[in-house]
XYZ file of C-alpha atoms in Angstrom:
470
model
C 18.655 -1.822 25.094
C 19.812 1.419 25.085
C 17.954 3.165 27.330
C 16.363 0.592 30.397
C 14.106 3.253 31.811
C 13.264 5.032 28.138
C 9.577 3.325 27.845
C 8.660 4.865 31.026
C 9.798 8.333 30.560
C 9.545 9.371 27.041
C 5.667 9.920 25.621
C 4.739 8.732 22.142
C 5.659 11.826 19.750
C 4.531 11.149 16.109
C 6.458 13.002 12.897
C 4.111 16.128 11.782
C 2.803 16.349 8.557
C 2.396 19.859 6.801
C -1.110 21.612 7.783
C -3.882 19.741 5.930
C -5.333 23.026 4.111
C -2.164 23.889 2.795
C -1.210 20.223 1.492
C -4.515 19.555 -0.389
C -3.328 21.966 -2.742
C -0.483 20.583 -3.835
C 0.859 16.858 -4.867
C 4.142 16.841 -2.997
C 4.721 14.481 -0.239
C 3.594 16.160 3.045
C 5.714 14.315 6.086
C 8.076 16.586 7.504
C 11.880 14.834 8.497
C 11.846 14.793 12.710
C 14.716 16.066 14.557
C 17.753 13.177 15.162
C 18.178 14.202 18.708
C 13.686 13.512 18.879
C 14.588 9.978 16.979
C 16.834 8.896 19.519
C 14.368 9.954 22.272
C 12.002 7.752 20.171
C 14.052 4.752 19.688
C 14.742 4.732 23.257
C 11.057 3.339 24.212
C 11.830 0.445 22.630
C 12.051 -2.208 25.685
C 14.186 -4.795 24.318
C 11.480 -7.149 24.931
C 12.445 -10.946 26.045
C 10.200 -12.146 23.321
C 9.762 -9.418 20.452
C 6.876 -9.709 18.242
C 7.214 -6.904 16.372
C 9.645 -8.234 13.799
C 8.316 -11.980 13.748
C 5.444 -11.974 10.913
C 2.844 -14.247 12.047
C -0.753 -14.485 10.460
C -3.814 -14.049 12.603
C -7.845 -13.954 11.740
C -7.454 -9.893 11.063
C -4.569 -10.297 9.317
C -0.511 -9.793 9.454
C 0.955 -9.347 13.146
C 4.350 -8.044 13.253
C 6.823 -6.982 10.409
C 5.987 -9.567 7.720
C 9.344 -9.111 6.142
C 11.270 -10.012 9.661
C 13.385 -6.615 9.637
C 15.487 -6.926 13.037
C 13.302 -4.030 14.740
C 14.953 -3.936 18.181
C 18.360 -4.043 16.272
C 18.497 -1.505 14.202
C 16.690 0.790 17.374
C 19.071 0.252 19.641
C 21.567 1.268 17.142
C 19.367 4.559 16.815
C 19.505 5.493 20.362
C 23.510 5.238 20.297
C 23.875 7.096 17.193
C 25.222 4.360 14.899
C 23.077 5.174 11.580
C 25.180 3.039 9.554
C 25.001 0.310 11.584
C 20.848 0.804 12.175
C 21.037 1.106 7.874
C 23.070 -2.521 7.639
C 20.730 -4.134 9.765
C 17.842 -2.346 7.999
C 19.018 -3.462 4.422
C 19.749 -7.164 5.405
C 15.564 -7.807 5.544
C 14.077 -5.105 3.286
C 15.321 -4.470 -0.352
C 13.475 -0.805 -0.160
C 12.879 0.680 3.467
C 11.630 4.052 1.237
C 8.600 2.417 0.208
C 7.271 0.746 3.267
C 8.446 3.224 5.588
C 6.174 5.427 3.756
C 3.068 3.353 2.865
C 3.407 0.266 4.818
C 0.401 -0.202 7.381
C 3.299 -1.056 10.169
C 1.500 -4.417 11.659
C 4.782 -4.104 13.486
C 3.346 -1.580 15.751
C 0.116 -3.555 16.387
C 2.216 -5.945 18.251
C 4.614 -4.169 19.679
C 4.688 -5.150 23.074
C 5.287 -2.009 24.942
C 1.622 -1.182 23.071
C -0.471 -3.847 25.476
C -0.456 -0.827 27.722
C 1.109 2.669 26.170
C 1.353 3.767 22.481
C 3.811 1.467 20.976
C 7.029 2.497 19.754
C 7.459 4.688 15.726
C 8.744 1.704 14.057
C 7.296 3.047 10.586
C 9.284 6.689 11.525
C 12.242 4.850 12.236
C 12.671 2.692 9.110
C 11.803 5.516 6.832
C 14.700 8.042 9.004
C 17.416 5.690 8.665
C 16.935 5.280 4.924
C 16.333 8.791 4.263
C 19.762 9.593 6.469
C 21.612 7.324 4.225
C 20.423 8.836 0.882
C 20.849 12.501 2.509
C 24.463 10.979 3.580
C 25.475 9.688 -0.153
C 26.029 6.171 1.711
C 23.364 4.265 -0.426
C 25.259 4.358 -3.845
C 24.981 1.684 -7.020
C 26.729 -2.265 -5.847
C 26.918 -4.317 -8.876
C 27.790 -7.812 -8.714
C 31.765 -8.500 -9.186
C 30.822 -11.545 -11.350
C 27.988 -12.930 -13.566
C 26.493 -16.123 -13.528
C 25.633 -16.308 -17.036
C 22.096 -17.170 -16.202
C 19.551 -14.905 -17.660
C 16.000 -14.459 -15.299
C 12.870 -12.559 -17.158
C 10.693 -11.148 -14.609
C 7.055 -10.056 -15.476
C 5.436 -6.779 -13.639
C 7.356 -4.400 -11.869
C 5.684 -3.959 -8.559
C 7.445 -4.376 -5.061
C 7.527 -8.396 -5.656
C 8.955 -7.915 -9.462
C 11.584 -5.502 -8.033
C 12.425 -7.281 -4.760
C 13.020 -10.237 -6.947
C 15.083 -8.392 -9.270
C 17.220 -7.058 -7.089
C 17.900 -10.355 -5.087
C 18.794 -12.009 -8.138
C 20.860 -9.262 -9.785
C 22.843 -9.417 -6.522
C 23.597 -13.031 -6.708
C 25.206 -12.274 -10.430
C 22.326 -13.500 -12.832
C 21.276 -11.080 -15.493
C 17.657 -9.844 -14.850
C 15.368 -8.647 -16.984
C 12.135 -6.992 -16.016
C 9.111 -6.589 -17.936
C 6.206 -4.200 -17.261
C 3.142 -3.652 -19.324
C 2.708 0.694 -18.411
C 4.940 3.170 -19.802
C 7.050 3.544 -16.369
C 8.407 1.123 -13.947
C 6.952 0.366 -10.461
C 3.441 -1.052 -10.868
C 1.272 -0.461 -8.270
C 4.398 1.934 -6.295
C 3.918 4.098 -8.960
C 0.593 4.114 -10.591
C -1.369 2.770 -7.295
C -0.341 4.873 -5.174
C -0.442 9.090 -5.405
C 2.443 11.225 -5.432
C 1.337 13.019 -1.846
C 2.213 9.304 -0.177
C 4.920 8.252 -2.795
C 6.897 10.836 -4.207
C 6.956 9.050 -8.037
C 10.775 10.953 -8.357
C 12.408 11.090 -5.741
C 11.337 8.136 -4.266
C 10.235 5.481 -6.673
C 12.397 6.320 -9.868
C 15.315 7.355 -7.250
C 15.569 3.217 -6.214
C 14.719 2.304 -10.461
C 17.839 4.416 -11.462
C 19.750 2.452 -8.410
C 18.722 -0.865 -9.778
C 19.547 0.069 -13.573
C 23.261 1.368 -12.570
C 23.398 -2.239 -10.760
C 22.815 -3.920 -14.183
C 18.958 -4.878 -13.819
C 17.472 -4.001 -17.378
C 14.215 -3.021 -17.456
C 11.386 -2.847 -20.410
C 8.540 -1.020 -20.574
C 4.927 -0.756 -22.795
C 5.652 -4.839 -23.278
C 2.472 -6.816 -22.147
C 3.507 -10.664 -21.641
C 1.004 -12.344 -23.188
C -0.002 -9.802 -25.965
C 3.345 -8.084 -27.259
C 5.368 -11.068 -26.821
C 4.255 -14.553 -25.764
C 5.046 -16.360 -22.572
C 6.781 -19.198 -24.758
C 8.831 -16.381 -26.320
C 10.157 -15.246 -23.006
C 10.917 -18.423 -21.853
C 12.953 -19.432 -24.347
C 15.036 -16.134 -24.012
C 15.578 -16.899 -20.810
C 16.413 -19.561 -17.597
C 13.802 -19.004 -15.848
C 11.058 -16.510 -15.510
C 9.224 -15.174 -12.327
C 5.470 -14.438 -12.528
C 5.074 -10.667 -10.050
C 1.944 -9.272 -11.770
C 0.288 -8.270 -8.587
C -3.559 -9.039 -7.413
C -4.992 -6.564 -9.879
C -8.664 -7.681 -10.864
C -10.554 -4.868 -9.117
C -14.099 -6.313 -6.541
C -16.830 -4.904 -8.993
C -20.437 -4.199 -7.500
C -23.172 -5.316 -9.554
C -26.092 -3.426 -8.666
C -28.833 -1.541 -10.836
C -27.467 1.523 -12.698
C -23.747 0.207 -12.467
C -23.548 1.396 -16.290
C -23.779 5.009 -15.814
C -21.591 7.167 -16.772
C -19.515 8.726 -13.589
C -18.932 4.805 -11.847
C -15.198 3.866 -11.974
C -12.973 1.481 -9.932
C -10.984 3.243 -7.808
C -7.661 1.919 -9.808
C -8.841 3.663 -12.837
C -9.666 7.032 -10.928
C -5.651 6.655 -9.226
C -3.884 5.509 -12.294
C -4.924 8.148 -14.655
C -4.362 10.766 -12.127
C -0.794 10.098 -11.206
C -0.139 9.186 -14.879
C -1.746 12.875 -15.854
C 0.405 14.586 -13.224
C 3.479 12.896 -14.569
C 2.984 13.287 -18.310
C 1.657 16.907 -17.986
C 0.866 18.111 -14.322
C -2.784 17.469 -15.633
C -2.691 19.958 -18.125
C -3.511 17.149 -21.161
C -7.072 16.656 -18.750
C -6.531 12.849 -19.302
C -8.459 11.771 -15.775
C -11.090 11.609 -14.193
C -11.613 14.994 -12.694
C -13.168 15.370 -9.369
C -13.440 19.234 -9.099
C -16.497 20.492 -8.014
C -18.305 16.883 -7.877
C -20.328 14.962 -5.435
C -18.138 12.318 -4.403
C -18.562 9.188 -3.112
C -15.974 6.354 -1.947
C -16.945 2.964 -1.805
C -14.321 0.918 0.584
C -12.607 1.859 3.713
C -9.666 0.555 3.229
C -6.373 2.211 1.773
C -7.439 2.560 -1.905
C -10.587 4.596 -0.495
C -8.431 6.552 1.556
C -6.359 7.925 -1.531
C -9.101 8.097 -3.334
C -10.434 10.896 -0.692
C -7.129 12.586 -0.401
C -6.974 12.784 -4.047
C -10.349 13.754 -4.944
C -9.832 16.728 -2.036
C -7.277 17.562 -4.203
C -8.810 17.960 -7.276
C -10.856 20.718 -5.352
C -14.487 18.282 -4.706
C -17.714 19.685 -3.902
C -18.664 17.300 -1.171
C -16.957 14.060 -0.486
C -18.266 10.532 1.320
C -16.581 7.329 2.159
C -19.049 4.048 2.386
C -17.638 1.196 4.372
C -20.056 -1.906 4.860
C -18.399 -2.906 8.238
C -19.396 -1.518 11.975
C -17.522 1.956 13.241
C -14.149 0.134 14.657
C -14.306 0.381 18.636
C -12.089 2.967 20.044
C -9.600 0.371 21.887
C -9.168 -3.035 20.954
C -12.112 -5.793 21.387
C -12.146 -8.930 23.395
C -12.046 -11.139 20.117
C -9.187 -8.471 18.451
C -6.568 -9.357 21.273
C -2.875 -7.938 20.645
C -0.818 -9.458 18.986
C -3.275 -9.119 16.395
C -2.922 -5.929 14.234
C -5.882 -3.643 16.220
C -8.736 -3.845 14.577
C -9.547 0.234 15.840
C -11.041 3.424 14.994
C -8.276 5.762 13.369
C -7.893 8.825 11.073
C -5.903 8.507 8.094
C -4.452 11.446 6.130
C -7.495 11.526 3.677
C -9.711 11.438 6.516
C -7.965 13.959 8.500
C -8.025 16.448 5.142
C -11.956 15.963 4.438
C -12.533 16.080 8.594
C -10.803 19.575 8.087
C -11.721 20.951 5.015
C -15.304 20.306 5.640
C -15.479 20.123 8.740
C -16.598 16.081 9.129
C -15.458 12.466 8.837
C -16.355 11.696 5.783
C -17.340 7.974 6.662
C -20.356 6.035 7.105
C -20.545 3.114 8.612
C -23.050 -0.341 8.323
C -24.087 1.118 5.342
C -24.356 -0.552 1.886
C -25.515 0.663 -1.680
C -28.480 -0.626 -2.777
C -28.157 1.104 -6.710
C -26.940 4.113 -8.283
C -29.294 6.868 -9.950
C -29.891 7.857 -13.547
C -30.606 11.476 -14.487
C -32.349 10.112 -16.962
C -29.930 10.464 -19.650
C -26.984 8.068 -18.190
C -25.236 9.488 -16.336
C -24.805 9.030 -12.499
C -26.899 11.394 -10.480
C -27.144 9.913 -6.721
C -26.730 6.706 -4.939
C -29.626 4.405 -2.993
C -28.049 3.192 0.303
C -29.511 1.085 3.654
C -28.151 0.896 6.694
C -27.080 -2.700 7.783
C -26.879 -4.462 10.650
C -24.265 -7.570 11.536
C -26.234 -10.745 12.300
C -25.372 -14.843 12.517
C -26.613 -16.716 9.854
C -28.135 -20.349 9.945
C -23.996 -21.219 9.860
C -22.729 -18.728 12.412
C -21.111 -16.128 9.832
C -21.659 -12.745 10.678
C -23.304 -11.611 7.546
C -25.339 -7.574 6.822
C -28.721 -7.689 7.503
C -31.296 -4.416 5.761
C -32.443 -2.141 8.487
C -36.079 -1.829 7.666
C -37.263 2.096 6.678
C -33.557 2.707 6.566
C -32.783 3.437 2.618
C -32.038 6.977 1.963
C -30.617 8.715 -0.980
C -27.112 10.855 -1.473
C -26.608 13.065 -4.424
C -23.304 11.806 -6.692
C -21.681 12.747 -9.902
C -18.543 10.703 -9.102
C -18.371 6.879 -7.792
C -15.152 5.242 -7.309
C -15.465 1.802 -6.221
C -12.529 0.502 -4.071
C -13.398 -2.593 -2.164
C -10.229 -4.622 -2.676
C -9.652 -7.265 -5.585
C -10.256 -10.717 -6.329
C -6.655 -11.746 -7.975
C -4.470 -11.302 -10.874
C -5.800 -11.313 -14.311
C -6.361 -14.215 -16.296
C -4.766 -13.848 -19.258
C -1.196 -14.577 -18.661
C -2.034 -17.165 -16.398
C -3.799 -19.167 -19.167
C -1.825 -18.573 -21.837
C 1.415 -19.765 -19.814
C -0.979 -22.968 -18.684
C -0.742 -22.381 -15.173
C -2.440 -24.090 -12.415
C -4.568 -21.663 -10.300
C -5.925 -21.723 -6.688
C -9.607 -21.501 -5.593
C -9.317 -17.771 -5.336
C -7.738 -17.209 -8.781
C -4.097 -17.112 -8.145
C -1.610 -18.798 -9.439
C -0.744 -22.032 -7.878
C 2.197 -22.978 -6.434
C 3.844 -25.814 -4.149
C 3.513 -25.327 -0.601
C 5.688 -23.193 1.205
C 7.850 -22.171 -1.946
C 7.706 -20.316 -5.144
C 7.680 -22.877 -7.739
C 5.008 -23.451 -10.708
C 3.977 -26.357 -12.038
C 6.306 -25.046 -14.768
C 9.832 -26.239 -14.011
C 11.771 -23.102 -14.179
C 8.308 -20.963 -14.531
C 7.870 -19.146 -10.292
C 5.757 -16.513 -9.213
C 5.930 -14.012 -6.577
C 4.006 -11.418 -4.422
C 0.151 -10.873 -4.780
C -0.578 -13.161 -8.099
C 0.734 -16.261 -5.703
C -1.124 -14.859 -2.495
C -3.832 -12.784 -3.329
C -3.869 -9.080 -2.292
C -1.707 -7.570 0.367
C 0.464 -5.455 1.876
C 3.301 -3.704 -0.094
């Protein structure tokens, strides 16, 4: 504990981020680096709790509660608040393969159940994990460590997401010779197609950790589909064994009249062709889905809607909405959302905060859902046909939406972008390589591990759990 009395004197300070109205104009990341001698200040909150629960991953009825990775939180503070950065990076990189992606886009459930937060603003975990990897770039320290020997065991690994590259990396370290395989033209699946350049810089960030991982030996193939450019019997008998990390990627469709017209996309669609545009050509080949000067509408509160605001914004949108189904969080936590449960409250997000200022609103509704979309007559989307919901039991004792009579109303759209979540990986591979799946969709695997029915055949990440964090 570095600092005993450092909870009770130092306030909360958050890092700034570059004035909304000037960052919607651009595609560069936004956070601004704090000040070391304000990190220490910050790391000193931390109360070296007898029982911490902000680095022990538990799962509760809203979801992850504390660092569901395990990183050794009041560690690698403490170390902070005395000035040891290498020693706060060691700790940091014995948990967490790639502290530049999460401390960037990573929820922080940490936070929710951080203790000191029962009663004050808990401590910047997420701003500390993303300073003391950033320091150790800045300081040269993080630098190529292949293995001194090889195994002579050869692992293929399908999809290059955070689970493909986790794995990779784990297993390059341990002297096998990894080979990755991902089905889009650059490597880091949903890091770097599912996720815009504003919140992960694409190169300085993503295909800064892919060179990292190529100088360590990994070798990595692009535009090869498993399952359609070579077959899942072909890669396994090239190699040992083969790891399954395609991600939870079947997109939550909603099936409601007028779902056909033309200007209704899944939210996926809308992100991946931007950031692939804006890599390729800055958008200058016009190969996305432009937003400029449309009615938009967002479908989905979650993360994916989020972007999809802050990227639509960016585009330069007429008008912009977000739709969310559920209630208007509370403003504090609610008897049944009790920490250490991650809190279940009402917050701004970047694309919030940019559509709150450049048009002066939240753009979110709440307890409402769509009802259909409009035609113009000629097939393409012209409005959506919402009513407002209300939460009720049903005959079982779910809380299930309920119409609010005389409620439907109309909103003028040219643009939908559907992102309510998905439903699991896609089927293709799974049935071709004769997998067992769960109720859900994924792919099956025995309890508490990794392994297939396969023997030598494992999967990893969201097509073995179903969708979540990064």
């Amino acid at each position: 504990m570095g600092d005993p009395t450092g909870f009770l004197n130092i306030e909360r300070k958050n890092h700034e981020n570059e004035n909304a109205l000037i960052r919607i104009n651009h595609w560069d990341e936004f956070h601004k680096k704090m000040a070391v001698i304000d990190i220490r200040k910050q790391a000193s909150r931390c109360m070296d709790c007898g029982v911490p629960f902000c680095h022990n991953s538990s799962l509760y009825a809203s979801g992850a509660s504390g660092c569901p990775i395990n990183n050794l939180i009041p560690d690698w503070n403490h170390m902070l608040y005395k000035g040891q950065w290498r020693e706060a990076l060691k700790l940091l990189l014995e948990t967490n393969n790639f502290p530049e992606f999460t401390g960037r886009v990573c929820p922080a459930p940490c936070e929710g159940s951080c203790v000191l937060g029962i009663h004050e603003p808990p401590v910047t975990i997420k701003n500390h994990e993303y300073s003391i990897i950033e320091n150790a770039f800045d300081q040269g320290w993080i630098k190529p460590q292949p293995p001194k020997t090889r195994t002579g065991k050869t692992v293929g690994i399908i999809g290059s997401g955070p689970a493909g590259l986790a794995a990779a990396d784990q297993l390059n370290k341990k002297g096998h010779q990894v080979t990755v395989y991902e089905r889009d033209d650059r490597i880091g699946g949903l890091l770097m197609y599912g996720i815009p350049n504003m919140k992960l810089d694409k190169e300085k960030v993503v295909n800064r950790r892919v060179q990292l991982l190529k100088d360590e030996g990994i070798v990595f193939k692009t535009s090869i589909e498993v399952g359609k450019d070579i077959s899942f019997q072909e890669l396994q008998d090239n190699h040992d064994s083969v790891i399954i990390s395609t991600g939870s990627t079947a997109p939550r469709d909603l099936p409601v009249e007028g779902r056909d017209l033309k200007g209704v996309h899944f939210a996926m669609e809308f992100l991946y062709k931007n950031t692939k545009s804006l890599l390729d050509s800055y958008h200058n080949d016009g190969e996305y889905i432009n937003a400029k000067d449309k009615d938009v509408i967002v479908i989905g509160g979650g993360d994916t809607g989020t972007d999809c605001v802050a990227t639509s914004l960016r585009h330069g949108c007429k008008t912009i909405k977000q739709l969310e189904i559920l209630p208007k969080p509370p403003a504090d936590r609610s008897e049944y959302n009790p920490w250490p449960e991650y809190p279940n409250i009402f917050n701004e997000d970047y694309g919030q905060e940019e559509a709150r200022v450049k048009f002066g609103d939240d753009p979110r509704e709440y307890s409402v859902m769509t009802k259909s979309f409009i035609n113009d007559g000629n097939g393409n989307l012209k409005g959506i046909r919402l009513v407002d919901v209300e939460w009720k039991p049903d005959n079982k004792g779910r809380q299930v939406p309920v119409e609010v009579k005389g409620s439907e109303r109309e909103f003028k759209a040219d643009l939908v972008l559907l992102a309510m979540g998905f439903l699991g990986p896609d089927a293709g591979l799974i049935e071709q390589a004769e997998l067992n799946k769960t109720e859900r969709g994924n792919i099956q695997v025995k309890e508490g591990s990794y392994t297939t029915a396969i023997e030598g055949v494992f999967a990893a990440g969201d097509c073995r759990r179903g969708q979540s964090l990064v």
